[in-house]
C-alpha atoms as a printed R data frame, in Angstrom:
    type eleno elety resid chain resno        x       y       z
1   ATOM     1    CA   UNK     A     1 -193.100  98.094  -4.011
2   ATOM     2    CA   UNK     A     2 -192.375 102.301  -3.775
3   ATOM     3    CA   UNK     A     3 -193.809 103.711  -7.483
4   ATOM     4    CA   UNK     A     4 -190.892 105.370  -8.965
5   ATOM     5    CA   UNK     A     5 -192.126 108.724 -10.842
6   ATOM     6    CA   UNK     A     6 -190.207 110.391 -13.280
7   ATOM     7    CA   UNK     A     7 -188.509 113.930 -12.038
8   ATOM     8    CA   UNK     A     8 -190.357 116.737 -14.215
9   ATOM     9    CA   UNK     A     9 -188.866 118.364 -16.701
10  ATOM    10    CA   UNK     A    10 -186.964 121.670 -15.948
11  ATOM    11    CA   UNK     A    11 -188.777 123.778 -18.856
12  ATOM    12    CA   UNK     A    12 -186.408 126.083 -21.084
13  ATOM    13    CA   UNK     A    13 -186.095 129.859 -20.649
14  ATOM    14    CA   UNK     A    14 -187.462 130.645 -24.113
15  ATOM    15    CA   UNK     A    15 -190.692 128.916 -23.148
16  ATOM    16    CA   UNK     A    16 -191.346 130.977 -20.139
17  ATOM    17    CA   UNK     A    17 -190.845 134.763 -22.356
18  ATOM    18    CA   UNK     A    18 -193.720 136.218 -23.952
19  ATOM    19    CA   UNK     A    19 -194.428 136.310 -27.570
20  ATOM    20    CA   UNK     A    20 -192.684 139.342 -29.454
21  ATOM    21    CA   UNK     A    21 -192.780 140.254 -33.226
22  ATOM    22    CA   UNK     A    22 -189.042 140.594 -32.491
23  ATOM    23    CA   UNK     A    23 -186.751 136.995 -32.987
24  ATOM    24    CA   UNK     A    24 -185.481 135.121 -30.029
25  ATOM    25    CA   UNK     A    25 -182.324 133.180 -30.360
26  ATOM    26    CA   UNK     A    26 -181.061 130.246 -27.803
27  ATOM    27    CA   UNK     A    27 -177.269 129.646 -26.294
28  ATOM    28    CA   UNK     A    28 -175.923 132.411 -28.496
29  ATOM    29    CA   UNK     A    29 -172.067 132.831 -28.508
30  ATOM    30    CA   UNK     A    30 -171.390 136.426 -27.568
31  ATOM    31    CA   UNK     A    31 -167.623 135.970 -28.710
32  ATOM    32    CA   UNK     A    32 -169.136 136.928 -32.123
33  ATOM    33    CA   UNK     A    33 -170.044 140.418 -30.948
34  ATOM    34    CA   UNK     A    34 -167.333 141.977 -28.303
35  ATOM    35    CA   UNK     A    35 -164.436 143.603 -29.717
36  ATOM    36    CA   UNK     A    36 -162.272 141.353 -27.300
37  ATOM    37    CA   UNK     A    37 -163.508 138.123 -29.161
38  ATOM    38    CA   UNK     A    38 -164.126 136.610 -26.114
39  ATOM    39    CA   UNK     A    39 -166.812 135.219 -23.390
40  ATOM    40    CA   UNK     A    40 -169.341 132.900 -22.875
41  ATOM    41    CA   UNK     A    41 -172.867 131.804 -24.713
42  ATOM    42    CA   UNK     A    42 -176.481 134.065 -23.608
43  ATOM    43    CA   UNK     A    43 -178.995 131.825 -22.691
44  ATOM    44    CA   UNK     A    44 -181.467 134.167 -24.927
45  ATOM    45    CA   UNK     A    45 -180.753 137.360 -27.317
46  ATOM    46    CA   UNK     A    46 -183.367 139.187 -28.321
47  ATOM    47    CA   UNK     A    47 -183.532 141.533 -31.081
48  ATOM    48    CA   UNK     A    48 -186.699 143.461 -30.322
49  ATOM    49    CA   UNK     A    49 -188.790 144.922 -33.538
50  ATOM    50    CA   UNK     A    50 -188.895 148.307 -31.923
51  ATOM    51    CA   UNK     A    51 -189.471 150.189 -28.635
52  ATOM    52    CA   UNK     A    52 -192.986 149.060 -28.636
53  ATOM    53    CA   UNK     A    53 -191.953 145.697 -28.930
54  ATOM    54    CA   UNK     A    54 -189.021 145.921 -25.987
55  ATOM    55    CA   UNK     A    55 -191.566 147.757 -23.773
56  ATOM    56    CA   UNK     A    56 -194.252 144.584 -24.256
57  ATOM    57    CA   UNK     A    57 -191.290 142.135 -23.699
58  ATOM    58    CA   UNK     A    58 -190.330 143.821 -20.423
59  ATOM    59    CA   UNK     A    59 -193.937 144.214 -19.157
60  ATOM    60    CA   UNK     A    60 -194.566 140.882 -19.728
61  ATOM    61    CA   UNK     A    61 -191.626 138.700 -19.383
62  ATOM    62    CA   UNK     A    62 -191.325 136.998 -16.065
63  ATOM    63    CA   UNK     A    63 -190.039 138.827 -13.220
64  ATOM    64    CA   UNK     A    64 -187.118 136.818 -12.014
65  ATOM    65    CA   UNK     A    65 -185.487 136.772 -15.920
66  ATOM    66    CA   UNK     A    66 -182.927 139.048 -16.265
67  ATOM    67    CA   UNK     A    67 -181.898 141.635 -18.421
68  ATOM    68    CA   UNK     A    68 -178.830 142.414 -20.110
69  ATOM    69    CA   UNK     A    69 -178.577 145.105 -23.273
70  ATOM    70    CA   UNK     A    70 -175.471 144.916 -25.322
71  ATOM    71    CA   UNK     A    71 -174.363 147.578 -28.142
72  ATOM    72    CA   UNK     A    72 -171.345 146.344 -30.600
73  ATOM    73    CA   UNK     A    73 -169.771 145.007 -27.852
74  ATOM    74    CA   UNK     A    74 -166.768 147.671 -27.876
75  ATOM    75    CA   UNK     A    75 -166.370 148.217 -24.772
76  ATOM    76    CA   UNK     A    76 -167.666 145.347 -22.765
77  ATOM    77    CA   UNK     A    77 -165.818 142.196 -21.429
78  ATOM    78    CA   UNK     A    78 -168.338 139.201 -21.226
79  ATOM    79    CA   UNK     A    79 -167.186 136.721 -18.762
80  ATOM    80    CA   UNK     A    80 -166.865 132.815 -20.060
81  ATOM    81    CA   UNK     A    81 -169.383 131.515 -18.374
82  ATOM    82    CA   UNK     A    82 -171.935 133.797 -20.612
83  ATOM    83    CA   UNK     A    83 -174.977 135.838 -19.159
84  ATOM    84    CA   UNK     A    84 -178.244 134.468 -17.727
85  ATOM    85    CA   UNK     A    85 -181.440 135.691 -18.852
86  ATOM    86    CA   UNK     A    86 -181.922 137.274 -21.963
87  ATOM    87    CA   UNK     A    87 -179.246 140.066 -23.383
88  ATOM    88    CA   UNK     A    88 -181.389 142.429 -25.124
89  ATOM    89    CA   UNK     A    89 -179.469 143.876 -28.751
90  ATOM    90    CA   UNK     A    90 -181.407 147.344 -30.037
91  ATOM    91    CA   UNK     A    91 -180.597 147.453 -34.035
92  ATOM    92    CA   UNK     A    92 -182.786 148.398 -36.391
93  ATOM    93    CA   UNK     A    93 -185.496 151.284 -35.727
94  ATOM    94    CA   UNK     A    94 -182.812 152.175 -32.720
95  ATOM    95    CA   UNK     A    95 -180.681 153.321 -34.913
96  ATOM    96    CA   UNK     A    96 -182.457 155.918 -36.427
97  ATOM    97    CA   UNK     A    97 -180.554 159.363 -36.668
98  ATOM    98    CA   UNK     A    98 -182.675 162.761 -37.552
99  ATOM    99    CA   UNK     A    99 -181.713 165.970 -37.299
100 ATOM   100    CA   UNK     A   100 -183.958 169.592 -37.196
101 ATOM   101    CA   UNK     A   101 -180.905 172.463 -37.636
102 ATOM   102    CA   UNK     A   102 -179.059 171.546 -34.838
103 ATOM   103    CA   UNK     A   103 -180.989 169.572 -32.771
104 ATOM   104    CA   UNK     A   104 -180.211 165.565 -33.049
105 ATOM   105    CA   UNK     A   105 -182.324 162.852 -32.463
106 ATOM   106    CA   UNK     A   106 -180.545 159.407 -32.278
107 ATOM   107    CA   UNK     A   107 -181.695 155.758 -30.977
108 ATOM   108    CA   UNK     A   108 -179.750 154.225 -28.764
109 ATOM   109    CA   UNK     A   109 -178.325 151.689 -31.518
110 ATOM   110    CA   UNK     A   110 -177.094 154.698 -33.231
111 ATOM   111    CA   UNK     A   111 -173.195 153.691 -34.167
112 ATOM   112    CA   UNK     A   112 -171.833 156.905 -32.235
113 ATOM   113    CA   UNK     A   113 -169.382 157.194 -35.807
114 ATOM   114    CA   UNK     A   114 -172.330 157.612 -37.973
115 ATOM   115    CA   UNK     A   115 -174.090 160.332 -35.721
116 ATOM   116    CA   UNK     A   116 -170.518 162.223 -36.054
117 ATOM   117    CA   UNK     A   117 -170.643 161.757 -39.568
118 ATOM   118    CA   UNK     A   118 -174.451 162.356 -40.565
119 ATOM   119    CA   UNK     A   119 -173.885 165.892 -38.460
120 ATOM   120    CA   UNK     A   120 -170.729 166.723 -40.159
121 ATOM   121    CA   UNK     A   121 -173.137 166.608 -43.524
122 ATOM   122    CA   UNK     A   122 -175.670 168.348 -42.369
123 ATOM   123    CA   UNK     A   123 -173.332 171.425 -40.889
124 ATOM   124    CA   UNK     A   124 -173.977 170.292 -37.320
125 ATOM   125    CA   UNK     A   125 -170.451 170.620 -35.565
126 ATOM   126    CA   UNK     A   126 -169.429 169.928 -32.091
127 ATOM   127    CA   UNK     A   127 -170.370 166.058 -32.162
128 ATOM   128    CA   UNK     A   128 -166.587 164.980 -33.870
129 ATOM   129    CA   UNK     A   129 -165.848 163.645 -30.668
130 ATOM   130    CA   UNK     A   130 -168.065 160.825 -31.001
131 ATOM   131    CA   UNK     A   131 -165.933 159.499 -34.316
132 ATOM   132    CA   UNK     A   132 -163.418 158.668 -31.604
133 ATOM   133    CA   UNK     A   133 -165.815 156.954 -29.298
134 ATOM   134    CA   UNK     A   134 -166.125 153.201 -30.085
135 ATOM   135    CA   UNK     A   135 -169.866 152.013 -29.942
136 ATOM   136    CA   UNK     A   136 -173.680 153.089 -29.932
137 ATOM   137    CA   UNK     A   137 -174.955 156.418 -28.413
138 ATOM   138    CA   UNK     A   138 -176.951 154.291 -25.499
139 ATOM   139    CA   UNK     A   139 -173.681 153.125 -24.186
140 ATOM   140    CA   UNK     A   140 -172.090 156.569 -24.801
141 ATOM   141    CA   UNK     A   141 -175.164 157.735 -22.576
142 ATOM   142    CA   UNK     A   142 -174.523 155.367 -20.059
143 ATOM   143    CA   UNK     A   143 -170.554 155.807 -19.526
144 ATOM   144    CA   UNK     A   144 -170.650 159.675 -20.129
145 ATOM   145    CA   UNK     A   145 -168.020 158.958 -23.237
146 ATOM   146    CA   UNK     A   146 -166.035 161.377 -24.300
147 ATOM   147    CA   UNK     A   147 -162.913 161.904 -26.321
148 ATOM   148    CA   UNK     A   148 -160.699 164.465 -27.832
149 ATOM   149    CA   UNK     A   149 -162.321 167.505 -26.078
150 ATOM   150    CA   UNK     A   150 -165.818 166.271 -26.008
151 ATOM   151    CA   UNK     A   151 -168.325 164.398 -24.364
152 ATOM   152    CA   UNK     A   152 -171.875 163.194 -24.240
153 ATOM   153    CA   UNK     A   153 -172.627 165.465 -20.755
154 ATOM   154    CA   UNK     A   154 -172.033 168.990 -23.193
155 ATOM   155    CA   UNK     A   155 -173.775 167.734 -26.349
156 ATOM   156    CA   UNK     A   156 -177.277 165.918 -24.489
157 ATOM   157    CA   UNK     A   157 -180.710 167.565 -23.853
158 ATOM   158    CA   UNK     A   158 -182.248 165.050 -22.873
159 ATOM   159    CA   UNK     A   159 -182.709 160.814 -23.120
160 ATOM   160    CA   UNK     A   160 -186.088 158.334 -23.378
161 ATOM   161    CA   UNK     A   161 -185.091 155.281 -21.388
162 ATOM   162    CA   UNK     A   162 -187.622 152.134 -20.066
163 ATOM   163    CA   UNK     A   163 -187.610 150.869 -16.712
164 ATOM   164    CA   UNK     A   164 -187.318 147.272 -15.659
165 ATOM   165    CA   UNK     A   165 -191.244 147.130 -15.856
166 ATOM   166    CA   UNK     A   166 -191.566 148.493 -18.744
167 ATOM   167    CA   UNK     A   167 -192.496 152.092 -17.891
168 ATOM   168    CA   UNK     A   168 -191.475 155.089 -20.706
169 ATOM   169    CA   UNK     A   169 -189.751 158.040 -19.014
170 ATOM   170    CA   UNK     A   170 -188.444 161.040 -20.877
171 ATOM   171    CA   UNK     A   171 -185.413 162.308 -19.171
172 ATOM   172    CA   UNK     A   172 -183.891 165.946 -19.137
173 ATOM   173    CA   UNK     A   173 -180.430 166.688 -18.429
174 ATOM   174    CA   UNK     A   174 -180.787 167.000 -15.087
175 ATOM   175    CA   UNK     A   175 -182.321 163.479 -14.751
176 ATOM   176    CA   UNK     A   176 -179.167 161.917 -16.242
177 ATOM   177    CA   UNK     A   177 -176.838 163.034 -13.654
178 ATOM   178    CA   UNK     A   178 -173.890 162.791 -15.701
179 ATOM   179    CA   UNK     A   179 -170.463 162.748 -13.934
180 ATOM   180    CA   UNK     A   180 -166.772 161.973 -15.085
181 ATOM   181    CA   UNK     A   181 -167.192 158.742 -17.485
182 ATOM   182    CA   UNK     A   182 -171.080 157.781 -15.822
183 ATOM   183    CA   UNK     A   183 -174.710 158.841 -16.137
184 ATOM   184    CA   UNK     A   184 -176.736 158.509 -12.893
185 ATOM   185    CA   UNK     A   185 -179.223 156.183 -14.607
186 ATOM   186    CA   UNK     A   186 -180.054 152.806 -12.842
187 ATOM   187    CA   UNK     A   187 -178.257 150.048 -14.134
188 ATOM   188    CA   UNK     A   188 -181.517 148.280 -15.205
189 ATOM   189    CA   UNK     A   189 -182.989 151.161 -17.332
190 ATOM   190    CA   UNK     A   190 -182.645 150.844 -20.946
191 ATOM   191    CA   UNK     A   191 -181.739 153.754 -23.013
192 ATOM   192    CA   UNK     A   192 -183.617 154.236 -26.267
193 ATOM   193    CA   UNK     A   193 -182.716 157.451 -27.850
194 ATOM   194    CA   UNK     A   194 -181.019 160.566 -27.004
195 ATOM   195    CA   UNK     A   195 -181.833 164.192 -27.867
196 ATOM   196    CA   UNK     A   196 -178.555 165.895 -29.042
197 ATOM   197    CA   UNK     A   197 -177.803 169.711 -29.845
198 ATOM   198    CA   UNK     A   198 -174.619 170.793 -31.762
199 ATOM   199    CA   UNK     A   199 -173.464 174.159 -33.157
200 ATOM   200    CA   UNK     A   200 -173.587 175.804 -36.387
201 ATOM   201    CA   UNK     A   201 -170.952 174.745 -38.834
202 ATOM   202    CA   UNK     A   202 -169.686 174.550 -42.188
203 ATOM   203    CA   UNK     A   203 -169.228 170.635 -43.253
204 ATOM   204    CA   UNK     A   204 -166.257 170.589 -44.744
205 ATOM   205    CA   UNK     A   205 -164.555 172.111 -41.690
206 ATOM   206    CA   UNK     A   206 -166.416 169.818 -39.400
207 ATOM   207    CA   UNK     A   207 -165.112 166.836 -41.332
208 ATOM   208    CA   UNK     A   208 -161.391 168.048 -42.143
209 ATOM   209    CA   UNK     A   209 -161.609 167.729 -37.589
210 ATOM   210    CA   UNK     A   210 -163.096 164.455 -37.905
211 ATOM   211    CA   UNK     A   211 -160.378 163.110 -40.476
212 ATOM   212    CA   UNK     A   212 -158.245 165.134 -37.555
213 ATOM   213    CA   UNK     A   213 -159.288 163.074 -35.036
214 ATOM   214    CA   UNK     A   214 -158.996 159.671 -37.092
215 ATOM   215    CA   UNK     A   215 -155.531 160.472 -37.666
216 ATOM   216    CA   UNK     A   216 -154.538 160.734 -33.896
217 ATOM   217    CA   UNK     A   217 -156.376 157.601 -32.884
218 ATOM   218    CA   UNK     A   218 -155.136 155.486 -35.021
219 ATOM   219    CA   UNK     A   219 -151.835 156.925 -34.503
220 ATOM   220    CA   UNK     A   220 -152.199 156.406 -30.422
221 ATOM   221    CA   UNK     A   221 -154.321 153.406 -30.155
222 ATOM   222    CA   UNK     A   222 -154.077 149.630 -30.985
223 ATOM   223    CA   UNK     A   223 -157.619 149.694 -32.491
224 ATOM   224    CA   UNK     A   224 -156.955 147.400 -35.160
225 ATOM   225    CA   UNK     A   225 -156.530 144.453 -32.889
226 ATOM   226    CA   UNK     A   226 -158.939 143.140 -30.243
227 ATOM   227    CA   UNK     A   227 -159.263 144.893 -28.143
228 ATOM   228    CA   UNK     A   228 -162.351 146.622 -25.767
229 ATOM   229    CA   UNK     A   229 -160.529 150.274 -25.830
230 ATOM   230    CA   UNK     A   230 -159.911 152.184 -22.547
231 ATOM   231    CA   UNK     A   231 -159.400 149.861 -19.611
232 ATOM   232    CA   UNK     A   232 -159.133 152.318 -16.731
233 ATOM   233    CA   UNK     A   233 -160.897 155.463 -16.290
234 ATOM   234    CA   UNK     A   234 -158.558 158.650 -15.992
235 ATOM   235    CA   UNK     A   235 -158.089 159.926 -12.535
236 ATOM   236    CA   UNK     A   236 -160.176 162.679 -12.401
237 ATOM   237    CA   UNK     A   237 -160.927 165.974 -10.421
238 ATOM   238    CA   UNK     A   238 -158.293 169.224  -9.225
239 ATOM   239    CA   UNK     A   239 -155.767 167.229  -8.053
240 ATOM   240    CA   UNK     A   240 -155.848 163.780 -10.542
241 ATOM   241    CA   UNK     A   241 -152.718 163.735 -11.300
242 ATOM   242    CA   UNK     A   242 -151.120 161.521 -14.206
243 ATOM   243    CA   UNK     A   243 -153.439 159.479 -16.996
244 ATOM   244    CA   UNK     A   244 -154.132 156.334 -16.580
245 ATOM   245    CA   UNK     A   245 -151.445 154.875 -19.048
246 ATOM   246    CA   UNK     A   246 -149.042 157.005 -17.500
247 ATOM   247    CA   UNK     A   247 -149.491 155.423 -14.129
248 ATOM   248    CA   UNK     A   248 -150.114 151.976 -15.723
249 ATOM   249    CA   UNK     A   249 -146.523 152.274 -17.062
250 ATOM   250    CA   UNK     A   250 -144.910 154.102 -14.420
251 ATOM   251    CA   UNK     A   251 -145.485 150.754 -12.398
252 ATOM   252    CA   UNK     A   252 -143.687 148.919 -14.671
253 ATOM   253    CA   UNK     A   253 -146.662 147.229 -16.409
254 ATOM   254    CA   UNK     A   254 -146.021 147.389 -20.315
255 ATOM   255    CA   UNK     A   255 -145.694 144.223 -22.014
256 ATOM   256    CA   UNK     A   256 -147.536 142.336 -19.430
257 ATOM   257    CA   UNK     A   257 -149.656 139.500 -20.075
258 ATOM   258    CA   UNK     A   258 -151.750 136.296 -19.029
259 ATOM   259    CA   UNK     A   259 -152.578 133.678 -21.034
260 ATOM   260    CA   UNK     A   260 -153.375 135.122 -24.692
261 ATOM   261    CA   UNK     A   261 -154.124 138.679 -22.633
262 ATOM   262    CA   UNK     A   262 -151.636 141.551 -23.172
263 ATOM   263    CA   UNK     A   263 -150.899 144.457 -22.353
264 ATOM   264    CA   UNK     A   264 -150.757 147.137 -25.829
265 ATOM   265    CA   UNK     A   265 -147.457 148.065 -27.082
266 ATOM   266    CA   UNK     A   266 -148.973 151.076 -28.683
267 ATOM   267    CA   UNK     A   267 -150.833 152.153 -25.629
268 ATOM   268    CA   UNK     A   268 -150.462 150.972 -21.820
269 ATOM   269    CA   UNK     A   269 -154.059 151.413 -21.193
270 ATOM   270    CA   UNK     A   270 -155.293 148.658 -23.831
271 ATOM   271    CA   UNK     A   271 -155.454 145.126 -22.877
272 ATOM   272    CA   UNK     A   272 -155.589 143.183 -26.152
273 ATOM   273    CA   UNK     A   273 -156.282 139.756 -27.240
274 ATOM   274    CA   UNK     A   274 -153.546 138.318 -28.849
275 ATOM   275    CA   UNK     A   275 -155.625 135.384 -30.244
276 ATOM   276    CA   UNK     A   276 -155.562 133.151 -27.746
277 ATOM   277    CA   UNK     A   277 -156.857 134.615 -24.880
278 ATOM   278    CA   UNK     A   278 -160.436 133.788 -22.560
279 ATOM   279    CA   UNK     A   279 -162.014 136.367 -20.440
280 ATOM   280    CA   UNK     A   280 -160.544 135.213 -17.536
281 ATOM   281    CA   UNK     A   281 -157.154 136.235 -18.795
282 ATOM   282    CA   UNK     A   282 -158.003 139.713 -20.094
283 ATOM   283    CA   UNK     A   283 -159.882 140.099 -16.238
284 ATOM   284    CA   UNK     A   284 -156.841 138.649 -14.230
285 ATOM   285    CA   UNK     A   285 -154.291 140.743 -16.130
286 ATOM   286    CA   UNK     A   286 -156.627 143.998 -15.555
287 ATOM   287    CA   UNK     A   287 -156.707 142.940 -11.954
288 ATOM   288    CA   UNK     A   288 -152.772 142.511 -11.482
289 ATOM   289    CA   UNK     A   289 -152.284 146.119 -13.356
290 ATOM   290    CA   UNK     A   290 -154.690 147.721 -10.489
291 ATOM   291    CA   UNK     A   291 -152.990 146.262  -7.535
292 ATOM   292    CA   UNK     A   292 -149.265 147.024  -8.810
293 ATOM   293    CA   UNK     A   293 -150.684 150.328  -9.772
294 ATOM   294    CA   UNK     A   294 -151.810 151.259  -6.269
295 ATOM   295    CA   UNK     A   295 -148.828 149.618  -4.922
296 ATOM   296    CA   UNK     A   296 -146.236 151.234  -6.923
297 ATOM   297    CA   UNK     A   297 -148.085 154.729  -6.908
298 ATOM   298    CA   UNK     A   298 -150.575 154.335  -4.478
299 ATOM   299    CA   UNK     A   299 -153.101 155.011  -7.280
300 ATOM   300    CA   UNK     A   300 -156.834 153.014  -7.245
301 ATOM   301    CA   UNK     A   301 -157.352 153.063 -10.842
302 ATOM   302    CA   UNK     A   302 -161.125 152.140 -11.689
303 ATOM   303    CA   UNK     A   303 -162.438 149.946 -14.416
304 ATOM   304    CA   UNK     A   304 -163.826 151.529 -17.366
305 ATOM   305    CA   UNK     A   305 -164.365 148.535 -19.580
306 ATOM   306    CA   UNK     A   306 -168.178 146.445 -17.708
307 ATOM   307    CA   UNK     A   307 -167.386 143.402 -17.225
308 ATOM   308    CA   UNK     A   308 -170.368 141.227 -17.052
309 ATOM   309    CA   UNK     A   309 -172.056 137.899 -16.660
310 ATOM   310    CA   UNK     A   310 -170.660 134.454 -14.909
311 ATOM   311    CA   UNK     A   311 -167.055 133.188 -14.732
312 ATOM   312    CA   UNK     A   312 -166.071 129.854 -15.286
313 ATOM   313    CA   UNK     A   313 -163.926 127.999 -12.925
314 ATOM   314    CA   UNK     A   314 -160.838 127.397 -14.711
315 ATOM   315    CA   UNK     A   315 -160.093 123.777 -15.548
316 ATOM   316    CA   UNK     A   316 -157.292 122.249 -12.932
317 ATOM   317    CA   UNK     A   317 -153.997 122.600 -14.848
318 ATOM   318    CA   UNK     A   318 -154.362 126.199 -16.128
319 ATOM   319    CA   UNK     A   319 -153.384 128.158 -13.923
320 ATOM   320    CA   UNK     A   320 -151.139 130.738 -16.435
321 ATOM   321    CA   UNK     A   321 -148.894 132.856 -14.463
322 ATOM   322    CA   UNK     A   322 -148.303 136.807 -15.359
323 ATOM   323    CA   UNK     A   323 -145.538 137.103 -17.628
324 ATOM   324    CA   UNK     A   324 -143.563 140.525 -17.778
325 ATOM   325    CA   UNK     A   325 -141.091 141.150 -20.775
């Protein structure tokens, strides 16, 4: 008679990543950390001790494990099927802010709110933009954010990021290649702190703006709800035409939904959760908005929430329609 031999063992992710003096965590529900309240588990988050720590990690871990960083989530939609590899979240040391007259250092897990605000104290104006910017200064790096007459592109002198192997690389301006709502960084570089400069100013004025600029958001935008803020990037460049939720309701679009996904009443270009809703809904309904867009106005918006990590087939029976009021 054949021997029958046991199949071996498939081994588990967090036994193949190096040791860290950070904390590993397994299947971790990343519902808990987008704005949208939505999306599927990481097979690993990592909260690294510090940059030392996340550069070890990276030159050690093995090469086909990817990487994923999240901020607070605010302007992300995570998929339901989660993200593979490990998704790397920079707290901590990263989000130091210091400031030298008007120079501004800030890590990359810097809320982009408290940078606004420690700069408003310390007579450092031309940052109040970032009050209105939902999120961390790495992803306000990444996307170029900007708001209210500002952006990261006038206010950076330069970023430290880390390659995928781990390499340290201290970027000038230049080097990011900013352009309307994106930095030319690779994808797979991490941002760990930005260098900032502002302009002289006196606080009180600097925060009387801010409390300015508080006032109109919350006047304009649904941002008590879930939501993951500014769906579609502006058309952009001599000839762009109308905003984004301009063209988005121009094609008829308000008070569309899917599922638990909705359009904003406050503000076209917000998909919120209504409390119900997966990822898959908040992604189908953004994909029905673009193609009525362009065929109603002949418009390609583009995405400005990232989407990431695997979908999950829906189960058979759901199959929820678009609904228009």
């Amino acid at each position: 008679a054949r021997a029958v031999t046991a199949e071996p063992q498939m081994s588990r992710l967090i036994d193949r990543l190096p040791a860290v003096r950070g904390r590993y965590r397994e299947h971790v529900p990343l519902n808990q950390f987008t704005w949208f309240r939505v999306g599927g588990p990481a097979d690993i988050v990592f909260r690294p001790a510090d940059e030392a720590d996340l550069i070890a990690f990276l030159r050690a871990k093995p090469g086909d494990v990817p990487v994923t960083v999240i901020g607070v989530g605010s302007n992300i939609l995570v998929r339901d099927g989660g993200i593979e590899g490990v998704v790397v979240r920079l707290g901590g040391s990263f989000a130091e802010i210091d400031i030298d007259g008007l120079d501004v250092s800030a890590g990359a897990g810097a809320l982009d709110t408290n940078v606004a605000l420690t700069c408003a104290d310390a007579g450092v104006a031309g940052l109040e933009f970032l009050i209105g910017v939902p999120g961390t200064i790495g992803g306000a790096l990444r996307m170029n954010a900007g708001a209210y007459g500002g952006d990261m592109e006038g206010v950076t002198m330069g970023a430290v990021a880390v390659d995928p192997a781990g390499g340290l690389h201290e970027l000038n301006h230049a080097a990011l290649d900013f352009c309307y709502r994106q930095s030319g960084l690779a994808e797979d570089w991490i941002f760990l702190s930005a260098q900032l400069r502002g302009v002289a100013g006196k606080p009180q004025e600097i925060s009387a703006r801010i409390d300015r600029i508080r006032e109109m958001r919350a006047a304009a935008q649904p941002i008590r709800t879930k939501t993951g803020g500014s769906t579609f990037a502006n058309p952009h460049g001599p000839n762009a035409g109308p905003k984004a939720w301009q063209l988005i309701h121009e094609a008829g679009c308000r008070g569309m939904s899917v599922g638990g996904a909705a359009v904003s009443d406050k503000h076209s270009n917000f998909l919120v959760n209504t409390g119900s809703a997966t990822a898959d809904d908040i992604e189908r309904l953004g994909k029905t908005i673009r193609a009525r867009v362009a065929e109603r106005t002949g418009v390609t918006l583009q995405w400005e929430i990232r989407r990431i990590g695997r979908a999950r087939l829906r189960p058979k029976g759901r199959n929820q329609g678009v609904a228009a009021q």
